[in-house]
Amino acid sequence: MIDKSGEWWTGSAFDDLVTYLREVTADSHPAGPVVQSTCECGGRLFTLEADADEGCARRTCTSCGRVAPIADSAEYWDDAEPEAVQCPCGEDAFETGVAIALREDGDVRWITVGVRCVACGVLGAPVDWKIDYSPTDHLLTAA
Ligand SMILES: [Zn+2]
Ligand SMILES: [Zn+2]
């Protein structure tokens, strides 16, 4: 269940982040698939670095330390000035998910990265960016 009563929306499970991402993208880039980030080790908690101007993000697994760019972020990373994403509560470990808006032809149009704080449940969407090339099938699984 999403709790909207406080200053920030909070959720108790990843499904709440999915709902949140559908709501925040509804008026701009309506989310189709929402894919949960999962590390190769099976870990699902990450710290996140993001550059909202450049439009890229990468996650670091809190279990094994493996670093992975989200979607096509590796291509823009060298030009980015990423900052660590931090929850208002001070925590920096999140469940993360990627909301994907699709064009009519099925190509990816927009990427929105969402986070749910493991400590307090606050939901956020710290970075999103446009995809303006094709094909984009590889992005559908690069959460
Ligand atoms: Zn891992
Ligand atoms: Zn928090």
Short mmCIF file of N, CA and C in Angstrom, two decimals, residues 35 71 100 102 105-109 111 131 133-143:
data_model
loop_
_atom_site.label_atom_id
_atom_site.label_comp_id
_atom_site.label_asym_id
_atom_site.label_seq_id
_atom_site.Cartn_x
_atom_site.Cartn_y
_atom_site.Cartn_z
N VAL A 35 10.57 -2.59 -14.70
CA VAL A 35 11.47 -3.72 -14.47
C VAL A 35 12.26 -3.48 -13.20
N ALA A 71 20.07 0.96 -18.20
CA ALA A 71 19.72 1.18 -19.61
C ALA A 71 20.99 1.51 -20.39
N ILE A 100 9.51 1.99 -18.25
CA ILE A 100 9.82 2.14 -19.67
C ILE A 100 8.57 2.57 -20.43
N LEU A 102 6.93 3.22 -24.03
CA LEU A 102 7.14 2.68 -25.38
C LEU A 102 6.46 3.53 -26.44
N ASP A 105 5.45 1.80 -32.09
CA ASP A 105 6.10 0.71 -32.80
C ASP A 105 6.86 -0.23 -31.85
N GLY A 106 6.78 0.04 -30.55
CA GLY A 106 7.38 -0.86 -29.58
C GLY A 106 8.76 -0.45 -29.11
N ASP A 107 9.36 0.54 -29.76
CA ASP A 107 10.67 1.00 -29.31
C ASP A 107 10.54 1.81 -28.02
N VAL A 108 11.62 1.81 -27.27
CA VAL A 108 11.63 2.56 -26.01
C VAL A 108 11.70 4.06 -26.30
N ARG A 109 10.83 4.82 -25.63
CA ARG A 109 10.77 6.26 -25.83
C ARG A 109 11.36 7.02 -24.65
N ILE A 111 12.93 6.57 -20.39
CA ILE A 111 13.36 5.76 -19.24
C ILE A 111 13.16 6.61 -17.98
N ILE A 131 14.93 8.45 -25.02
CA ILE A 131 15.65 7.55 -25.92
C ILE A 131 15.21 7.91 -27.34
N TYR A 133 16.62 6.68 -30.45
CA TYR A 133 17.21 5.87 -31.50
C TYR A 133 16.51 4.52 -31.54
N SER A 134 16.87 3.72 -32.51
CA SER A 134 16.27 2.40 -32.66
C SER A 134 17.34 1.47 -33.25
N PRO A 135 17.33 0.19 -32.97
CA PRO A 135 16.42 -0.53 -32.08
C PRO A 135 16.78 -0.32 -30.61
N THR A 136 15.86 -0.70 -29.75
CA THR A 136 16.05 -0.47 -28.31
C THR A 136 15.79 -1.71 -27.48
N ASP A 137 15.72 -2.87 -28.13
CA ASP A 137 15.36 -4.09 -27.39
C ASP A 137 16.28 -4.34 -26.20
N HIS A 138 17.56 -3.97 -26.35
CA HIS A 138 18.53 -4.24 -25.29
C HIS A 138 18.21 -3.45 -24.01
N LEU A 139 17.44 -2.37 -24.16
CA LEU A 139 17.14 -1.54 -22.99
C LEU A 139 16.07 -2.18 -22.11
N LEU A 140 15.28 -3.08 -22.69
CA LEU A 140 14.13 -3.62 -21.97
C LEU A 140 14.55 -4.47 -20.77
N THR A 141 15.77 -4.95 -20.78
CA THR A 141 16.23 -5.80 -19.69
C THR A 141 17.37 -5.18 -18.90
N ALA A 142 17.80 -3.97 -19.29
CA ALA A 142 18.98 -3.36 -18.66
C ALA A 142 18.55 -2.45 -17.51
N ALA A 143 17.85 -3.04 -16.54
CA ALA A 143 17.36 -2.24 -15.40
C ALA A 143 18.48 -2.11 -14.38
#
